[in-house]
Amino acid sequence: MFFYFIKRLFLVIPIAISVTVVCFSLVYLAPGDPLSAILPSDASQELIDRLKQEYGLDKPIPVQYAIWLGKAVQGDLGTSIATGRPVTSELGRAISNTLILALFGSLIGFSLGVIFGTVAGYRQGTWLDKCVTAVAVAGVSVPHYWLGMVLVILFSVTWNVLPAMGAGPGGDWVWDLEHLQHVVLPAITISVIPTAIVTRTVRALVADILGREFVTALRAKGLT
């Protein structure tokens, strides 16, 4: 077991390096120049050269990768070209927003899944059970990105009742109604598949319990 663990640990190193190479290469595989996000269309060549030197883009690509990897290992991820803020702070805000979405999505998925699964399990074989099962199958099958766009079209574009993007004023999370409105659509979108999975699981468990002999015996003795 120890040697297996050591072997798997050593395999992490080439995988991690491969991931960094792919991520670094995406900057150059994408159309356009990395500096096009901050440079005006009429930027002078002097300004372009100065920014390239500032961001290290004037060096050969292998040298850029080595410098970038060395700083990343030390925890220095540099400054965002788009916002001008440190990348670590940008990641911190993104992680906090991700955790908030995950929390709300999990709560919605678990709550609705338990309710729908319990109802379907108690009413197995009826039209209600068939409807819940059909919704659960559709929930597992629907792609997240498609459902998200449909919800934005309906609630943001057509009815104009919920925001289509953003995390609230300033981008910082605060527990108030204005910020909660920004969570509704993405939380519903990511909760669809968990809701469907929990629904089918709970429905099977409830149906299994209700079909056991002790339940039949209790009902025969008059228990509702």
mmCIF file of C-alpha atoms in Angstrom:
data_model
loop_
_atom_site.group_PDB
_atom_site.id
_atom_site.type_symbol
_atom_site.label_atom_id
_atom_site.label_comp_id
_atom_site.label_asym_id
_atom_site.label_seq_id
_atom_site.Cartn_x
_atom_site.Cartn_y
_atom_site.Cartn_z
ATOM 1 C CA MET A 1 0.000 0.000 0.000
ATOM 2 C CA PHE A 2 2.862 2.360 0.829
ATOM 3 C CA PHE A 3 4.602 1.788 -2.508
ATOM 4 C CA TYR A 4 1.289 2.233 -4.324
ATOM 5 C CA PHE A 5 0.826 5.570 -2.589
ATOM 6 C CA ILE A 6 4.378 6.654 -3.496
ATOM 7 C CA LYS A 7 3.813 5.608 -7.105
ATOM 8 C CA ARG A 8 0.586 7.596 -7.348
ATOM 9 C CA LEU A 9 2.286 10.559 -5.701
ATOM 10 C CA PHE A 10 5.058 10.588 -8.296
ATOM 11 C CA LEU A 11 2.471 10.397 -11.086
ATOM 12 C CA VAL A 12 0.974 13.665 -9.839
ATOM 13 C CA ILE A 13 4.127 15.576 -10.831
ATOM 14 C CA PRO A 14 4.031 14.948 -14.624
ATOM 15 C CA ILE A 15 0.253 15.406 -14.645
ATOM 16 C CA ALA A 16 0.541 18.761 -12.866
ATOM 17 C CA ILE A 17 3.293 19.900 -15.229
ATOM 18 C CA SER A 18 1.195 18.849 -18.229
ATOM 19 C CA VAL A 19 -1.749 20.856 -16.913
ATOM 20 C CA THR A 20 0.427 23.953 -16.497
ATOM 21 C CA VAL A 21 1.766 23.568 -20.049
ATOM 22 C CA VAL A 22 -1.761 23.305 -21.452
ATOM 23 C CA CYS A 23 -3.019 26.286 -19.440
ATOM 24 C CA PHE A 24 -0.029 28.398 -20.447
ATOM 25 C CA SER A 25 -0.388 27.404 -24.113
ATOM 26 C CA LEU A 26 -4.043 28.459 -24.202
ATOM 27 C CA VAL A 27 -2.946 32.097 -23.992
ATOM 28 C CA TYR A 28 -1.111 31.757 -27.291
ATOM 29 C CA LEU A 29 -3.558 29.370 -28.944
ATOM 30 C CA ALA A 30 -6.426 31.818 -28.445
ATOM 31 C CA PRO A 31 -6.939 34.388 -31.205
ATOM 32 C CA GLY A 32 -5.519 37.834 -30.627
ATOM 33 C CA ASP A 33 -2.822 39.110 -28.298
ATOM 34 C CA PRO A 34 -2.995 38.986 -24.464
ATOM 35 C CA LEU A 35 -2.442 42.732 -24.344
ATOM 36 C CA SER A 36 -5.374 43.489 -26.651
ATOM 37 C CA ALA A 37 -7.647 43.553 -23.586
ATOM 38 C CA ILE A 38 -5.967 46.655 -22.170
ATOM 39 C CA LEU A 39 -4.479 48.370 -25.197
ATOM 40 C CA PRO A 40 -6.496 50.893 -27.205
ATOM 41 C CA SER A 41 -6.860 50.324 -30.912
ATOM 42 C CA ASP A 42 -4.588 53.281 -31.696
ATOM 43 C CA ALA A 43 -1.824 52.323 -29.239
ATOM 44 C CA SER A 44 1.664 53.357 -30.280
ATOM 45 C CA GLN A 45 4.404 50.825 -30.868
ATOM 46 C CA GLU A 46 6.356 52.355 -27.995
ATOM 47 C CA LEU A 47 3.499 51.673 -25.581
ATOM 48 C CA ILE A 48 3.098 48.123 -26.896
ATOM 49 C CA ASP A 49 6.805 47.408 -26.454
ATOM 50 C CA ARG A 50 6.810 48.866 -22.949
ATOM 51 C CA LEU A 51 3.855 46.743 -21.819
ATOM 52 C CA LYS A 52 5.345 43.636 -23.399
ATOM 53 C CA GLN A 53 8.515 44.227 -21.438
ATOM 54 C CA GLU A 54 6.536 44.913 -18.258
ATOM 55 C CA TYR A 55 4.572 41.665 -18.548
ATOM 56 C CA GLY A 56 7.546 39.678 -19.834
ATOM 57 C CA LEU A 57 5.973 39.023 -23.219
ATOM 58 C CA ASP A 58 9.124 40.133 -25.040
ATOM 59 C CA LYS A 59 10.979 36.983 -23.951
ATOM 60 C CA PRO A 60 10.880 33.588 -25.736
ATOM 61 C CA ILE A 61 7.878 31.449 -24.877
ATOM 62 C CA PRO A 62 9.866 28.749 -22.997
ATOM 63 C CA VAL A 63 11.462 31.472 -20.856
ATOM 64 C CA GLN A 64 8.042 33.013 -20.183
ATOM 65 C CA TYR A 65 6.736 29.614 -19.098
ATOM 66 C CA ALA A 66 9.694 29.012 -16.792
ATOM 67 C CA ILE A 67 9.315 32.432 -15.148
ATOM 68 C CA TRP A 68 5.549 32.012 -14.817
ATOM 69 C CA LEU A 69 5.853 28.503 -13.331
ATOM 70 C CA GLY A 70 8.536 29.588 -10.882
ATOM 71 C CA LYS A 71 6.424 32.473 -9.598
ATOM 72 C CA ALA A 72 3.289 30.313 -9.472
ATOM 73 C CA VAL A 73 5.054 27.721 -7.313
ATOM 74 C CA GLN A 74 5.979 30.516 -4.902
ATOM 75 C CA GLY A 75 2.357 31.697 -4.792
ATOM 76 C CA ASP A 76 2.885 34.783 -6.971
ATOM 77 C CA LEU A 77 0.261 34.582 -9.720
ATOM 78 C CA GLY A 78 0.923 38.089 -10.980
ATOM 79 C CA THR A 79 -1.520 40.839 -11.868
ATOM 80 C CA SER A 80 -4.635 40.446 -13.961
ATOM 81 C CA ILE A 81 -4.333 42.144 -17.349
ATOM 82 C CA ALA A 82 -8.098 42.673 -17.507
ATOM 83 C CA THR A 83 -8.675 44.246 -14.065
ATOM 84 C CA GLY A 84 -5.217 45.321 -12.898
ATOM 85 C CA ARG A 85 -5.730 43.602 -9.532
ATOM 86 C CA PRO A 86 -3.652 40.709 -8.120
ATOM 87 C CA VAL A 87 -4.750 37.342 -9.487
ATOM 88 C CA THR A 88 -4.865 35.846 -5.975
ATOM 89 C CA SER A 89 -7.500 38.373 -4.884
ATOM 90 C CA GLU A 90 -9.480 37.715 -8.067
ATOM 91 C CA LEU A 91 -9.374 33.976 -7.356
ATOM 92 C CA GLY A 92 -10.431 34.600 -3.748
ATOM 93 C CA ARG A 93 -13.544 36.469 -4.877
ATOM 94 C CA ALA A 94 -14.302 33.787 -7.464
ATOM 95 C CA ILE A 95 -13.911 30.980 -4.917
ATOM 96 C CA SER A 96 -16.206 32.715 -2.425
ATOM 97 C CA ASN A 97 -18.871 33.204 -5.099
ATOM 98 C CA THR A 98 -18.468 29.577 -6.164
ATOM 99 C CA LEU A 99 -18.953 28.351 -2.585
ATOM 100 C CA ILE A 100 -22.084 30.494 -2.215
ATOM 101 C CA LEU A 101 -23.531 29.075 -5.437
ATOM 102 C CA ALA A 102 -22.619 25.550 -4.359
ATOM 103 C CA LEU A 103 -24.328 26.089 -0.992
ATOM 104 C CA PHE A 104 -27.567 27.379 -2.487
ATOM 105 C CA GLY A 105 -27.528 24.792 -5.277
ATOM 106 C CA SER A 106 -27.023 21.962 -2.775
ATOM 107 C CA LEU A 107 -29.795 23.209 -0.496
ATOM 108 C CA ILE A 108 -32.237 23.482 -3.378
ATOM 109 C CA GLY A 109 -31.254 20.132 -4.865
ATOM 110 C CA PHE A 110 -31.414 18.245 -1.568
ATOM 111 C CA SER A 111 -34.660 19.841 -0.370
ATOM 112 C CA LEU A 112 -36.603 19.424 -3.616
ATOM 113 C CA GLY A 113 -35.127 15.968 -4.192
ATOM 114 C CA VAL A 114 -36.291 14.695 -0.810
ATOM 115 C CA ILE A 115 -39.767 16.196 -1.236
ATOM 116 C CA PHE A 116 -40.285 14.941 -4.803
ATOM 117 C CA GLY A 117 -38.778 11.527 -4.059
ATOM 118 C CA THR A 118 -40.911 11.005 -0.968
ATOM 119 C CA VAL A 119 -44.116 11.990 -2.777
ATOM 120 C CA ALA A 120 -43.300 9.737 -5.739
ATOM 121 C CA GLY A 121 -42.411 6.837 -3.438
ATOM 122 C CA TYR A 122 -45.682 7.094 -1.518
ATOM 123 C CA ARG A 123 -47.693 7.436 -4.725
ATOM 124 C CA GLN A 124 -45.782 4.859 -6.789
ATOM 125 C CA GLY A 125 -47.577 3.732 -9.906
ATOM 126 C CA THR A 126 -49.869 6.770 -10.018
ATOM 127 C CA TRP A 127 -49.814 9.679 -12.440
ATOM 128 C CA LEU A 128 -48.005 11.780 -9.814
ATOM 129 C CA ASP A 129 -45.213 9.221 -9.592
ATOM 130 C CA LYS A 130 -44.902 9.123 -13.373
ATOM 131 C CA CYS A 131 -44.752 12.908 -13.609
ATOM 132 C CA VAL A 132 -42.062 13.157 -10.933
ATOM 133 C CA THR A 133 -40.055 10.358 -12.580
ATOM 134 C CA ALA A 134 -40.315 12.078 -15.971
ATOM 135 C CA VAL A 135 -39.136 15.371 -14.461
ATOM 136 C CA ALA A 136 -36.224 13.589 -12.757
ATOM 137 C CA VAL A 137 -35.140 11.931 -16.007
ATOM 138 C CA ALA A 138 -35.378 15.257 -17.825
ATOM 139 C CA GLY A 139 -33.366 16.937 -15.065
ATOM 140 C CA VAL A 140 -30.495 14.479 -15.467
ATOM 141 C CA SER A 141 -30.579 14.824 -19.258
ATOM 142 C CA VAL A 142 -30.783 18.615 -19.636
ATOM 143 C CA PRO A 143 -27.379 20.305 -20.151
ATOM 144 C CA HIS A 144 -26.562 22.998 -17.601
ATOM 145 C CA TYR A 145 -25.417 25.574 -20.120
ATOM 146 C CA TRP A 146 -28.610 25.240 -22.201
ATOM 147 C CA LEU A 147 -30.882 25.500 -19.164
ATOM 148 C CA GLY A 148 -28.960 28.532 -17.932
ATOM 149 C CA MET A 149 -29.439 30.345 -21.229
ATOM 150 C CA VAL A 150 -33.151 29.502 -21.300
ATOM 151 C CA LEU A 151 -33.622 30.841 -17.753
ATOM 152 C CA VAL A 152 -31.759 34.045 -18.647
ATOM 153 C CA ILE A 153 -33.920 34.522 -21.755
ATOM 154 C CA LEU A 154 -37.131 34.004 -19.777
ATOM 155 C CA PHE A 155 -36.476 35.739 -16.451
ATOM 156 C CA SER A 156 -33.991 38.421 -17.519
ATOM 157 C CA VAL A 157 -34.741 39.273 -21.143
ATOM 158 C CA THR A 158 -38.449 38.496 -21.517
ATOM 159 C CA TRP A 159 -39.844 39.205 -18.044
ATOM 160 C CA ASN A 160 -36.999 41.365 -16.636
ATOM 161 C CA VAL A 161 -37.448 40.152 -13.057
ATOM 162 C CA LEU A 162 -33.956 38.775 -12.310
ATOM 163 C CA PRO A 163 -30.435 39.912 -13.279
ATOM 164 C CA ALA A 164 -28.733 38.013 -16.086
ATOM 165 C CA MET A 165 -25.162 38.201 -14.797
ATOM 166 C CA GLY A 166 -22.864 39.478 -12.074
ATOM 167 C CA ALA A 167 -22.560 38.896 -8.342
ATOM 168 C CA GLY A 168 -24.244 42.055 -7.156
ATOM 169 C CA PRO A 169 -23.135 45.673 -6.696
ATOM 170 C CA GLY A 170 -19.349 45.852 -6.562
ATOM 171 C CA GLY A 171 -18.975 42.124 -7.071
ATOM 172 C CA ASP A 172 -18.655 41.484 -3.308
ATOM 173 C CA TRP A 173 -21.195 39.222 -1.655
ATOM 174 C CA VAL A 174 -23.533 40.689 0.963
ATOM 175 C CA TRP A 175 -26.540 38.927 2.504
ATOM 176 C CA ASP A 176 -29.274 41.201 1.229
ATOM 177 C CA LEU A 177 -32.124 40.943 -1.264
ATOM 178 C CA GLU A 178 -30.256 42.721 -4.049
ATOM 179 C CA HIS A 179 -27.392 40.213 -3.953
ATOM 180 C CA LEU A 180 -29.687 37.218 -3.471
ATOM 181 C CA GLN A 181 -31.382 38.050 -6.765
ATOM 182 C CA HIS A 182 -28.092 37.358 -8.556
ATOM 183 C CA VAL A 183 -27.919 33.859 -7.023
ATOM 184 C CA VAL A 184 -31.370 32.649 -8.048
ATOM 185 C CA LEU A 185 -30.808 31.735 -11.703
ATOM 186 C CA PRO A 186 -27.350 30.100 -11.383
ATOM 187 C CA ALA A 187 -28.378 28.252 -8.199
ATOM 188 C CA ILE A 188 -31.476 26.836 -9.893
ATOM 189 C CA THR A 189 -29.409 25.865 -12.920
ATOM 190 C CA ILE A 190 -26.789 23.896 -10.988
ATOM 191 C CA SER A 191 -29.400 22.316 -8.681
ATOM 192 C CA VAL A 192 -31.345 20.571 -11.464
ATOM 193 C CA ILE A 193 -29.129 17.491 -11.784
ATOM 194 C CA PRO A 194 -28.698 17.014 -7.975
ATOM 195 C CA THR A 195 -32.465 17.382 -7.573
ATOM 196 C CA ALA A 196 -33.088 14.673 -10.163
ATOM 197 C CA ILE A 197 -30.516 12.287 -8.642
ATOM 198 C CA VAL A 198 -31.785 12.747 -5.068
ATOM 199 C CA THR A 199 -35.393 12.394 -6.278
ATOM 200 C CA ARG A 200 -34.750 9.035 -7.940
ATOM 201 C CA THR A 201 -32.708 7.779 -4.979
ATOM 202 C CA VAL A 202 -35.274 8.783 -2.343
ATOM 203 C CA ARG A 203 -38.139 7.458 -4.465
ATOM 204 C CA ALA A 204 -36.462 4.041 -4.706
ATOM 205 C CA LEU A 205 -35.740 3.965 -0.952
ATOM 206 C CA VAL A 206 -39.272 4.974 0.038
ATOM 207 C CA ALA A 207 -40.811 2.428 -2.348
ATOM 208 C CA ASP A 208 -38.501 -0.275 -0.980
ATOM 209 C CA ILE A 209 -39.383 0.491 2.645
ATOM 210 C CA LEU A 210 -43.122 0.607 1.963
ATOM 211 C CA GLY A 211 -42.934 -2.782 0.239
ATOM 212 C CA ARG A 212 -41.379 -4.624 3.186
ATOM 213 C CA GLU A 213 -43.255 -7.106 5.323
ATOM 214 C CA PHE A 214 -43.220 -5.135 8.565
ATOM 215 C CA VAL A 215 -44.994 -2.230 6.845
ATOM 216 C CA THR A 216 -47.648 -4.599 5.508
ATOM 217 C CA ALA A 217 -48.064 -6.096 8.994
ATOM 218 C CA LEU A 218 -48.397 -2.679 10.607
ATOM 219 C CA ARG A 219 -50.995 -1.636 8.067
ATOM 220 C CA ALA A 220 -52.883 -4.914 8.643
ATOM 221 C CA LYS A 221 -53.075 -3.965 12.335
ATOM 222 C CA GLY A 222 -54.667 -0.643 11.446
ATOM 223 C CA LEU A 223 -51.699 1.722 11.263
ATOM 224 C CA THR A 224 -52.245 4.455 8.662
#
